[in-house]
Short mmCIF file of C-alpha atoms in Angstrom, two decimals:
data_model
loop_
_atom_site.label_atom_id
_atom_site.label_comp_id
_atom_site.label_asym_id
_atom_site.label_seq_id
_atom_site.Cartn_x
_atom_site.Cartn_y
_atom_site.Cartn_z
CA UNK A 749 -60.90 49.08 82.37
CA UNK A 750 -59.36 52.55 82.06
CA UNK A 751 -62.79 54.10 82.57
CA UNK A 752 -64.50 52.00 79.88
CA UNK A 753 -67.38 49.70 80.72
CA UNK A 754 -66.54 46.11 79.77
CA UNK A 755 -69.77 44.31 80.65
CA UNK A 756 -73.07 44.51 82.49
CA UNK A 757 -74.31 47.76 80.95
CA UNK A 758 -77.78 46.87 82.28
CA UNK A 759 -76.44 45.31 85.46
CA UNK A 760 -75.72 41.70 86.26
CA UNK A 761 -75.43 39.35 89.18
CA UNK A 762 -72.33 38.65 91.24
CA UNK A 763 -71.55 36.38 94.12
CA UNK A 764 -68.59 36.46 96.47
CA UNK A 765 -67.21 32.93 96.79
CA UNK A 766 -64.39 31.92 99.12
CA UNK A 767 -64.16 28.59 97.27
CA UNK A 768 -63.23 30.22 93.94
CA UNK A 769 -59.61 31.20 93.47
CA UNK A 770 -59.97 33.49 90.46
CA UNK A 771 -62.49 35.93 89.06
CA UNK A 772 -64.95 33.82 87.06
CA UNK A 773 -66.48 36.03 84.39
CA UNK A 774 -68.79 35.45 81.42
CA UNK A 775 -66.78 34.29 78.40
CA UNK A 776 -67.74 37.30 76.26
CA UNK A 777 -66.55 39.67 79.00
CA UNK A 778 -63.36 37.63 79.44
CA UNK A 779 -62.46 38.07 75.78
CA UNK A 780 -62.93 41.83 76.05
CA UNK A 781 -60.90 42.02 79.27
CA UNK A 782 -58.03 39.97 77.86
CA UNK A 783 -57.91 42.14 74.76
CA UNK A 784 -58.05 45.46 76.61
CA UNK A 785 -55.42 44.33 79.11
CA UNK A 786 -53.08 43.07 76.37
CA UNK A 787 -53.09 39.43 77.45
CA UNK A 788 -53.16 36.32 75.30
CA UNK A 789 -56.35 34.29 74.92
CA UNK A 790 -55.11 32.05 77.74
CA UNK A 791 -54.55 35.04 80.04
CA UNK A 792 -50.77 35.13 79.80
CA UNK A 793 -49.11 38.54 79.82
CA UNK A 794 -45.51 39.64 80.02
CA UNK A 795 -44.55 40.51 83.57
CA UNK A 796 -43.13 43.77 82.20
CA UNK A 797 -46.53 44.73 80.73
CA UNK A 798 -48.27 43.61 83.92
CA UNK A 799 -46.53 46.41 85.84
CA UNK A 800 -48.59 48.99 83.94
CA UNK A 801 -52.03 47.39 84.11
CA UNK A 802 -54.97 49.42 85.44
CA UNK A 803 -57.20 48.57 88.36
CA UNK A 804 -60.30 46.54 87.51
CA UNK A 805 -63.18 48.49 89.00
CA UNK A 806 -66.37 46.72 90.01
CA UNK A 807 -69.49 48.82 90.57
CA UNK A 808 -71.61 47.17 93.25
CA UNK A 809 -74.74 48.86 94.60
CA UNK A 810 -73.51 52.26 93.47
CA UNK A 811 -70.05 51.94 95.01
CA UNK A 812 -66.70 51.33 93.35
CA UNK A 813 -64.55 48.38 94.35
CA UNK A 814 -61.16 48.54 92.63
CA UNK A 815 -59.02 45.45 92.25
CA UNK A 816 -55.39 46.41 91.57
CA UNK A 817 -53.08 44.40 89.32
CA UNK A 818 -51.14 43.13 92.35
CA UNK A 819 -54.32 41.17 93.18
CA UNK A 820 -55.34 39.93 89.71
CA UNK A 821 -51.92 39.22 88.17
CA UNK A 822 -50.59 35.84 89.23
CA UNK A 823 -46.80 35.50 89.12
CA UNK A 824 -45.15 32.10 89.02
CA UNK A 825 -41.53 31.30 88.10
CA UNK A 826 -41.08 34.44 86.01
CA UNK A 827 -44.39 34.08 84.15
CA UNK A 828 -47.46 36.24 84.63
CA UNK A 829 -51.09 35.27 84.09
CA UNK A 830 -54.29 37.17 84.74
CA UNK A 831 -56.40 35.66 87.52
CA UNK A 832 -59.49 35.49 85.33
CA UNK A 833 -61.40 32.51 84.01
CA UNK A 834 -64.29 32.33 81.59
CA UNK A 835 -67.49 30.75 82.85
CA UNK A 836 -70.99 31.31 81.54
CA UNK A 837 -73.54 30.92 84.33
CA UNK A 838 -76.89 32.27 83.12
CA UNK A 839 -79.38 33.47 85.71
CA UNK A 840 -82.85 34.98 85.45
CA UNK A 841 -81.28 38.35 86.30
CA UNK A 842 -78.54 38.11 83.65
CA UNK A 843 -74.90 37.14 83.59
CA UNK A 844 -73.26 35.90 86.78
CA UNK A 845 -69.80 36.97 87.90
CA UNK A 846 -68.07 35.01 90.65
CA UNK A 847 -65.78 37.16 92.76
CA UNK A 848 -63.25 34.74 94.17
CA UNK A 849 -60.00 35.16 96.09
CA UNK A 850 -58.58 37.62 93.55
CA UNK A 851 -61.32 40.05 94.65
CA UNK A 852 -61.68 38.93 98.27
CA UNK A 853 -58.03 39.50 99.19
CA UNK A 854 -58.56 43.25 98.76
CA UNK A 855 -61.56 43.57 101.10
CA UNK A 856 -63.03 42.66 104.43
CA UNK A 857 -65.97 40.44 103.53
CA UNK A 858 -68.86 39.83 105.91
CA UNK A 859 -71.38 37.14 105.00
CA UNK A 860 -74.70 38.10 106.60
CA UNK A 861 -76.65 34.88 106.16
CA UNK A 862 -79.56 36.06 108.31
CA UNK A 863 -80.28 38.88 105.86
CA UNK A 864 -78.97 37.16 102.71
CA UNK A 865 -76.37 39.82 101.92
CA UNK A 866 -72.65 40.45 101.83
CA UNK A 867 -70.84 43.43 103.33
CA UNK A 868 -67.61 44.72 101.80
CA UNK A 869 -65.06 47.15 103.19
CA UNK A 870 -61.61 48.08 101.94
CA UNK A 871 -58.63 46.78 103.83
CA UNK A 872 -56.53 49.52 105.45
#
């Protein structure tokens, strides 16, 4: 957020999941994100403040994948909420982040099951 590392200083695991609507992040990271973005503990933020939010930038295999506020701010009947949810899923490799629709809507995603990998490319 704004050039500052929020989590995963030693790396962590992430999966891309078409069955997850939001970004599911470790609870500790969620608290930091909500604070730095100026949202309440439930993720609510004024729609006025939401206009000035920064991109969330994910570093995956040495590449940057920005997610702009238009993707992670959910607007409904004049209210704005961040599309983040806290979820602790420990793995042997560290914390797990689940990149759901909030992330996916910004990229072409190719699931290469034969080679157990995911390809990502920015939408035009």
